[in-house]
Coordinates of C-alpha atoms in Angstrom, one line a residue:
X256 CA -122.0 -76.0 -64.1
X257 CA -123.4 -73.3 -61.8
X258 CA -121.5 -70.0 -62.3
X259 CA -118.4 -69.2 -60.2
X260 CA -115.8 -66.4 -60.2
X261 CA -112.1 -66.8 -59.7
X262 CA -109.5 -64.6 -57.9
X263 CA -105.7 -64.8 -58.4
X264 CA -102.8 -63.3 -56.5
X265 CA -99.3 -64.4 -57.5
X266 CA -95.8 -63.8 -56.5
X267 CA -92.4 -64.7 -58.0
X268 CA -90.2 -62.4 -55.9
X269 CA -87.7 -63.7 -53.4
X270 CA -86.6 -61.4 -50.6
X271 CA -84.0 -62.7 -48.1
X272 CA -84.8 -66.3 -49.2
X273 CA -88.5 -65.9 -48.7
X274 CA -91.1 -66.1 -51.6
X275 CA -94.7 -64.9 -51.2
X276 CA -97.4 -67.5 -51.9
X277 CA -99.5 -67.7 -55.0
X278 CA -103.2 -68.4 -54.7
X279 CA -106.2 -69.3 -56.9
X280 CA -109.6 -69.0 -55.0
X281 CA -113.1 -69.6 -56.3
X282 CA -116.4 -68.2 -55.3
X283 CA -119.8 -69.6 -56.0
X284 CA -122.0 -66.8 -57.5
X285 CA -125.3 -68.1 -56.1
X286 CA -124.4 -67.9 -52.4
X287 CA -120.9 -66.4 -52.0
X288 CA -119.3 -69.7 -50.9
X289 CA -115.5 -69.3 -51.2
X290 CA -113.3 -72.3 -51.9
X291 CA -109.6 -73.0 -52.4
X292 CA -108.6 -74.3 -55.8
X293 CA -104.9 -74.3 -55.1
X294 CA -102.4 -72.3 -53.0
X295 CA -98.6 -72.6 -53.7
X296 CA -96.6 -71.7 -50.6
X297 CA -92.9 -72.0 -49.9
X298 CA -92.2 -75.1 -47.7
X299 CA -90.5 -74.5 -44.3
X300 CA -87.0 -75.7 -43.5
X301 CA -84.5 -77.1 -46.0
X302 CA -87.2 -78.1 -48.5
X303 CA -87.9 -74.4 -49.2
X304 CA -84.3 -73.1 -49.5
X305 CA -84.4 -73.1 -53.4
X306 CA -88.1 -73.1 -53.8
X307 CA -89.8 -71.0 -56.5
X308 CA -93.4 -70.7 -57.5
X309 CA -94.0 -73.4 -60.2
X310 CA -95.3 -71.1 -62.9
X311 CA -96.1 -73.8 -65.4
X312 CA -98.2 -75.7 -62.7
X313 CA -100.0 -72.5 -61.8
X314 CA -100.9 -71.9 -65.5
X315 CA -102.1 -75.4 -65.8
X316 CA -104.3 -75.0 -62.7
X317 CA -105.9 -71.9 -64.1
X318 CA -106.7 -73.6 -67.4
X319 CA -108.0 -76.7 -65.6
X320 CA -110.3 -74.5 -63.6
X321 CA -111.8 -73.0 -66.7
X322 CA -112.2 -76.5 -68.1
X323 CA -113.9 -77.8 -64.9
X324 CA -116.1 -74.8 -63.9
X325 CA -118.5 -72.4 -65.5
X326 CA -116.3 -69.3 -64.8
X327 CA -118.1 -66.0 -65.4
X328 CA -115.5 -63.7 -63.9
X329 CA -111.7 -63.8 -63.2
X330 CA -109.9 -61.0 -61.5
X331 CA -106.1 -61.1 -61.1
X332 CA -103.5 -59.0 -59.5
X333 CA -101.0 -59.3 -62.5
X334 CA -97.8 -58.1 -60.7
X335 CA -94.9 -60.3 -61.9
X336 CA -97.5 -62.4 -63.9
X337 CA -98.3 -60.0 -66.7
X338 CA -97.5 -62.4 -69.6
X339 CA -99.6 -65.2 -68.0
X340 CA -102.5 -62.9 -67.3
X341 CA -102.4 -61.7 -70.9
X342 CA -102.5 -65.3 -72.1
X343 CA -105.5 -66.1 -69.9
X344 CA -107.3 -63.0 -71.2
X345 CA -106.6 -64.1 -74.8
X346 CA -107.9 -67.6 -74.1
X347 CA -111.0 -66.9 -71.9
X348 CA -112.2 -63.3 -72.3
X349 CA -115.0 -64.3 -74.6
X350 CA -116.4 -66.6 -71.8
X351 CA -116.4 -63.9 -69.0
X352 CA -119.7 -62.2 -68.2
X353 CA -118.0 -59.7 -65.9
X354 CA -114.7 -58.0 -66.6
X355 CA -112.3 -55.8 -64.7
X356 CA -112.2 -53.4 -67.6
X357 CA -113.0 -53.5 -71.3
X358 CA -109.3 -53.5 -72.4
X359 CA -108.1 -56.0 -69.7
X360 CA -111.0 -58.2 -68.5
X361 CA -108.8 -60.0 -65.8
X362 CA -106.3 -57.3 -64.7
X363 CA -107.1 -55.9 -61.3
X364 CA -104.0 -54.1 -59.8
X365 CA -104.4 -54.0 -56.0
X366 CA -102.2 -50.9 -55.9
X367 CA -101.6 -48.0 -58.3
X368 CA -104.4 -46.5 -60.4
X369 CA -107.1 -48.7 -58.9
X370 CA -106.2 -48.0 -55.3
X371 CA -109.5 -46.3 -54.5
X372 CA -111.5 -49.1 -56.1
X373 CA -109.5 -51.6 -54.2
X374 CA -110.3 -49.9 -50.9
X375 CA -114.0 -50.2 -51.7
X376 CA -113.6 -53.8 -52.6
X377 CA -111.8 -54.6 -49.4
X378 CA -114.5 -52.8 -47.4
X379 CA -117.3 -54.8 -49.1
X380 CA -115.4 -58.0 -48.4
X381 CA -114.9 -57.1 -44.8
X382 CA -118.6 -56.2 -44.4
X383 CA -119.7 -59.5 -46.0
X384 CA -117.3 -61.4 -43.7
X385 CA -118.4 -59.7 -40.5
X386 CA -122.1 -59.9 -41.5
X387 CA -121.7 -63.6 -42.3
X388 CA -122.9 -63.2 -45.8
X389 CA -120.2 -65.6 -47.1
X390 CA -119.0 -69.1 -46.2
X391 CA -115.8 -70.9 -47.1
X392 CA -114.7 -74.5 -47.4
X393 CA -112.5 -74.6 -44.3
X394 CA -109.3 -74.1 -46.3
X395 CA -106.3 -73.9 -44.0
X396 CA -104.4 -71.6 -46.3
X397 CA -107.3 -69.2 -46.7
X398 CA -108.0 -69.0 -43.0
X399 CA -104.3 -68.5 -42.1
X400 CA -103.8 -65.8 -44.7
X401 CA -106.9 -63.9 -43.7
X402 CA -105.8 -64.0 -40.1
X403 CA -102.3 -62.7 -41.1
X404 CA -103.8 -59.8 -43.0
X405 CA -103.3 -56.3 -41.5
X406 CA -105.1 -53.0 -42.3
X407 CA -102.8 -50.5 -43.9
X408 CA -103.9 -46.8 -44.0
X409 CA -103.3 -45.0 -47.2
X410 CA -104.2 -41.6 -48.7
X411 CA -107.3 -43.2 -50.3
X412 CA -108.4 -45.4 -47.3
X413 CA -107.6 -48.7 -45.7
X414 CA -105.8 -51.3 -47.7
X415 CA -104.4 -54.7 -46.9
X416 CA -100.8 -55.9 -46.2
X417 CA -98.6 -58.2 -44.3
X418 CA -97.5 -57.2 -40.8
X419 CA -94.2 -56.2 -42.4
X420 CA -92.6 -56.8 -45.8
X421 CA -90.3 -59.6 -44.6
X422 CA -92.9 -61.4 -42.6
X423 CA -93.1 -65.2 -43.2
X424 CA -96.9 -65.0 -42.7
X425 CA -98.6 -64.8 -46.1
X426 CA -101.8 -63.1 -47.2
X427 CA -102.0 -64.0 -50.9
X428 CA -105.0 -66.3 -50.5
X429 CA -106.8 -63.5 -48.7
X430 CA -106.1 -61.2 -51.6
X431 CA -107.3 -63.8 -54.1
X432 CA -110.5 -64.3 -52.0
X433 CA -111.1 -60.5 -52.2
X434 CA -110.7 -60.6 -55.9
X435 CA -113.0 -63.6 -56.3
X436 CA -115.6 -62.0 -54.1
X437 CA -115.4 -58.7 -56.0
X438 CA -116.0 -60.5 -59.3
X439 CA -118.9 -62.3 -57.6
X440 CA -120.4 -59.0 -56.5
X441 CA -120.2 -57.7 -60.0
X442 CA -121.8 -60.9 -61.3
X443 CA -124.7 -60.6 -58.9
X444 CA -125.3 -57.0 -59.9
X445 CA -125.8 -58.3 -63.4
X446 CA -128.3 -60.9 -62.3
X447 CA -125.9 -63.8 -63.1
X448 CA -126.5 -66.9 -61.0
X449 CA -129.9 -66.0 -59.7
X450 CA -132.1 -69.0 -58.8
X451 CA -135.0 -69.4 -61.2
X452 CA -138.3 -70.1 -59.6
X453 CA -139.8 -73.5 -60.5
X454 CA -142.7 -73.4 -62.8
X455 CA -146.1 -73.9 -61.1
X456 CA -147.8 -76.9 -62.6
X457 CA -151.1 -76.3 -64.2
X458 CA -154.1 -78.0 -62.4
X459 CA -155.7 -80.6 -64.6
X460 CA -159.5 -80.3 -64.4

């Protein structure tokens, strides 16, 4: 029951027969340990020809995570998932100790109006990664997606993208990890998850 945060990045768009992945990543607040809850990725070969992200299964996984874990923050890139994110906010906003905004506690658009905030979040994630302030569970998807990520210059700073829009190499788990880590940073800044010092026993005379 120790506190964790969640990050979600979803996709439901097919381009030239290719669908981006959808990822749900957790982060332990106490020590910044990242772990994969689930990643949905299009199979290769004929099995992936008509594949679509199983939205009902994704929704069930999010709700299961809230049932299993003490979730104190949940940041989502809501693109193509707006109705689901709205449902998660309605169901769980009262439990969340850190929120992306007062009006929308889970919505964190990676582009658009929050671009400058996203640049800062990406830099903090990169610093924590290179300074070895985080660990992860060895997830194949998470490792692969982070290695596939590329820096993309923008007018507000460096952002994250695939090597090209049609690349079969996905980065969605990396984006979800950034969102989970950012929620974790916000939780730590509020003192959530701090270890309490054990009481010193009184000496009996």
